[in-house]
Amino acid sequence: MDHSRREAFLELVRSRGPLVVPSMLMCDFGHLAQEVQRLEQAGVQALHLDVMDGHFVPNSTYGLLLVETFQRISRLPLDVHLMISNPEQYVERYIEAGAWTLTVHLEAVPEPGGVLERIRRLGVAAGLALNPETPLEKLIPWLSHCDYVVVMTVSPGYGGQQLQHHALEKAVRLRQDFPELLMEVDGGIKHANAAEVVRAGANLLAVGSAIFRHHDYGQAVSELEEQIRQGQTSEKGPC
Ligand code: DX5
Ligand code: ZN
């Protein structure tokens, strides 16, 4: 497979980030094409797909078939978050289904170097996610094997939870120590804390309920983008 998805995604984040990436967990699956269209019209640049297996997390959502469906109904890059045990068994199939990124959890694969390198070799951006309770020190040895990290700010499994500030602190520390690292923050991001998430160093903000519980997705996204701009301005400090 060529490397165009990986490079295109990383270039998108570097040139256009920080980006709001809607997490589709709470969308109306009865009207999927319209939901995607509403998000495209809102100007989003990628979709975040939460795959859960009922084993690694106590909830089960969707898998290959729905990722394939999203690929069919949208040209947006698909940011695929695998909350599954043994993700290494499914890498090729999720790439075939249309993933532009594949995130695996450090808690599911304690030695993730091999699977991350395989994802990269197959032309897809490789991400490593860390649960709120997992210490940052466990992630550091694997940084050279991934294209981005995902700092989970809720326990994975459900949308609509509160952001855990102690987990966001890990993003702050990572950003201080690794200024060039691409970082996604996932869980509990709302209009009220999006600026803080950007100040913590996020390049990608996976947002579910703050978009899907809003009656107007366009407004929800543009208000989040406004908060991102505010976070970037305050990040630089007074000139
Ligand atoms: C949690 C998922 C998230 C989450 C985002 O397990 O990975 O992507 O659903 O939804 P909100 O923004 O509602 O926390
Ligand atoms: Zn997610």
XYZ file of C-alpha atoms and ligand atoms in Angstrom:
254
model
C 0.000 0.000 0.000
C 1.278 3.522 -0.677
C 1.957 5.919 2.154
C -0.428 8.627 1.083
C -2.930 8.319 3.963
C -0.305 8.562 6.664
C 1.503 11.465 5.099
C -1.686 13.287 4.153
C -3.080 12.965 7.659
C 0.104 14.131 9.370
C 0.403 17.038 6.965
C -3.234 17.982 7.619
C -2.667 18.101 11.367
C 0.610 19.988 11.087
C -0.746 22.567 8.685
C -4.335 22.997 9.921
C -4.279 21.892 13.575
C -5.378 22.075 16.273
C -8.391 20.338 14.711
C -11.792 19.398 16.091
C -12.402 15.752 15.181
C -15.986 14.624 15.833
C -16.224 11.340 17.700
C -19.116 9.554 15.977
C -20.170 7.518 18.998
C -23.209 9.672 19.674
C -24.320 10.421 16.142
C -27.709 9.327 14.830
C -26.843 6.000 13.192
C -30.306 5.875 11.654
C -29.333 8.822 9.449
C -25.617 8.303 9.052
C -25.178 9.888 5.629
C -26.996 13.056 6.729
C -24.976 13.204 9.936
C -21.724 13.018 7.992
C -22.991 15.605 5.532
C -23.861 18.002 8.371
C -20.345 17.617 9.748
C -18.768 18.127 6.327
C -20.812 21.282 5.935
C -19.589 22.359 9.375
C -16.076 22.190 7.898
C -14.642 19.335 9.948
C -11.445 17.833 8.522
C -11.632 14.242 9.843
C -13.907 11.813 11.699
C -12.968 9.972 14.901
C -14.305 6.393 15.028
C -14.428 4.606 18.396
C -14.188 0.843 17.974
C -14.994 -1.030 21.207
C -15.082 -4.767 21.700
C -16.871 -5.269 25.046
C -13.681 -6.867 26.351
C -10.949 -4.261 26.536
C -13.663 -1.768 27.523
C -17.046 -2.529 29.115
C -18.957 -1.338 26.069
C -19.264 -2.495 22.525
C -19.877 -0.205 19.572
C -19.010 -1.043 15.996
C -16.229 -2.517 13.946
C -15.054 -3.126 10.408
C -18.406 -2.880 8.673
C -19.139 0.580 9.951
C -15.632 1.866 9.281
C -16.141 0.657 5.693
C -19.483 2.435 5.605
C -17.929 5.718 6.728
C -15.322 5.307 4.004
C -18.084 4.868 1.447
C -20.148 7.864 2.503
C -17.376 10.375 3.194
C -14.035 11.404 1.773
C -12.904 12.690 5.170
C -9.892 10.986 6.761
C -10.970 8.340 9.278
C -9.178 8.531 12.632
C -9.782 5.049 14.029
C -9.449 4.537 17.785
C -9.203 0.830 18.590
C -10.405 0.145 22.126
C -10.020 -3.580 21.647
C -7.914 -6.408 23.003
C -5.317 -7.866 20.620
C -5.522 -5.007 18.095
C -2.507 -6.470 16.278
C -4.818 -9.153 14.886
C -6.977 -6.582 13.088
C -4.551 -3.994 11.699
C -4.699 -5.065 8.045
C -8.498 -5.369 8.073
C -9.069 -1.904 9.538
C -6.697 -0.419 6.996
C -8.527 -2.248 4.236
C -11.797 -0.866 5.674
C -10.508 2.687 5.233
C -8.582 3.818 8.328
C -6.200 6.742 7.817
C -4.950 6.411 11.384
C -4.981 3.498 13.778
C -4.666 4.074 17.501
C -3.906 1.145 19.783
C -3.924 1.276 23.567
C -0.788 0.738 25.599
C -2.979 -1.081 28.125
C -3.987 -3.560 25.398
C -0.476 -3.981 23.956
C 2.167 -3.461 26.644
C 4.978 -3.791 24.077
C 3.513 -1.903 21.124
C 6.660 -1.235 19.056
C 5.977 -4.022 16.557
C 2.342 -3.231 15.880
C 2.997 0.519 15.580
C 5.755 -0.052 13.041
C 3.509 -2.426 11.101
C 0.767 0.206 10.936
C 3.280 2.752 9.618
C 4.683 0.347 7.051
C 1.158 -0.159 5.749
C 0.854 3.564 5.066
C -1.366 4.603 7.958
C -0.553 6.968 10.850
C 0.179 5.026 14.027
C -1.115 6.288 17.357
C -0.600 5.104 20.915
C -3.277 5.843 23.529
C -2.903 6.074 27.264
C -5.730 5.729 29.780
C -6.109 8.344 32.529
C -4.686 6.017 35.188
C -1.658 4.825 33.201
C 1.534 6.701 34.111
C 3.225 8.714 31.430
C 6.530 6.953 32.055
C 5.151 3.813 30.385
C 4.552 5.699 27.152
C 7.950 7.361 26.776
C 9.938 4.306 25.516
C 7.506 3.905 22.592
C 7.384 7.485 21.337
C 9.812 6.890 18.493
C 7.495 4.175 17.135
C 4.361 6.306 16.862
C 3.231 9.239 14.750
C 1.017 10.696 17.481
C -0.166 9.904 20.973
C -3.701 9.938 22.345
C -4.046 11.225 25.873
C -7.335 9.853 27.185
C -9.006 12.316 29.529
C -11.867 9.925 30.366
C -11.851 6.207 31.030
C -12.489 4.715 27.605
C -15.855 3.141 26.923
C -18.471 5.866 26.937
C -19.124 9.321 25.579
C -20.539 12.115 27.692
C -18.156 11.842 30.648
C -16.327 14.636 32.490
C -12.764 15.488 31.515
C -10.292 14.316 34.174
C -7.837 17.110 34.839
C -5.115 14.876 36.247
C -5.022 13.160 32.839
C -4.753 16.476 31.009
C -1.697 17.217 33.154
C 0.039 14.390 31.308
C -0.551 16.230 28.032
C 1.035 19.338 29.554
C 4.109 17.362 30.618
C 4.402 15.638 27.260
C 4.176 18.936 25.402
C 6.879 20.458 27.599
C 9.264 17.570 27.047
C 8.413 16.833 23.392
C 7.533 20.091 21.622
C 7.205 18.417 18.198
C 5.057 15.461 19.263
C 1.591 15.253 17.684
C -0.970 14.806 20.409
C -4.672 14.016 20.394
C -6.748 14.579 23.522
C -9.867 12.436 23.771
C -12.731 12.597 26.249
C -14.852 15.186 27.993
C -13.897 18.125 25.777
C -16.548 20.852 25.876
C -16.702 24.492 24.839
C -15.787 25.453 28.404
C -12.485 23.541 28.447
C -11.397 23.397 24.762
C -9.056 26.391 25.172
C -7.426 24.698 28.163
C -6.980 21.494 26.140
C -5.214 23.482 23.416
C -3.015 25.224 25.995
C -2.114 21.734 27.242
C -0.710 21.131 23.764
C -3.391 19.192 21.846
C -3.118 19.089 18.056
C -6.321 17.048 17.691
C -9.412 17.330 19.878
C -11.762 14.316 19.690
C -15.167 15.695 20.628
C -18.393 13.712 20.938
C -21.231 14.978 23.098
C -20.380 18.681 22.789
C -21.161 18.377 19.072
C -23.875 15.731 18.962
C -25.916 17.158 21.833
C -25.943 20.529 20.096
C -28.882 21.220 17.778
C -26.601 22.922 15.255
C -23.370 21.025 14.484
C -22.011 23.960 12.455
C -22.405 26.268 15.436
C -20.953 23.685 17.845
C -17.870 23.225 15.658
C -17.314 26.931 15.020
C -17.651 27.737 18.724
C -15.123 25.013 19.515
C -12.803 26.458 16.859
C -13.165 29.872 18.471
C -12.102 28.330 21.789
C -9.141 26.719 20.033
C -8.066 30.135 18.734
C -8.372 31.563 22.223
C -6.267 28.724 23.598
C -3.600 29.378 20.956
C -3.516 33.089 21.715
C -3.260 32.653 25.446
C -0.682 29.885 24.894
C 1.685 32.405 23.349
C 1.224 34.813 26.232
C 1.252 38.592 25.984
C 3.550 40.017 23.317
C -14.314 7.383 24.847
C -14.086 7.704 23.378
C -14.226 9.169 23.070
C -15.507 9.789 23.533
C -15.664 11.227 23.157
O -14.125 6.047 25.075
O -12.797 7.312 22.989
O -13.884 9.439 21.727
O -16.609 9.079 23.187
O -16.926 11.673 23.562
P -17.137 12.883 24.587
O -16.621 14.107 23.896
O -18.601 12.917 24.802
O -16.357 12.553 25.836
Zn -11.963 7.969 20.997
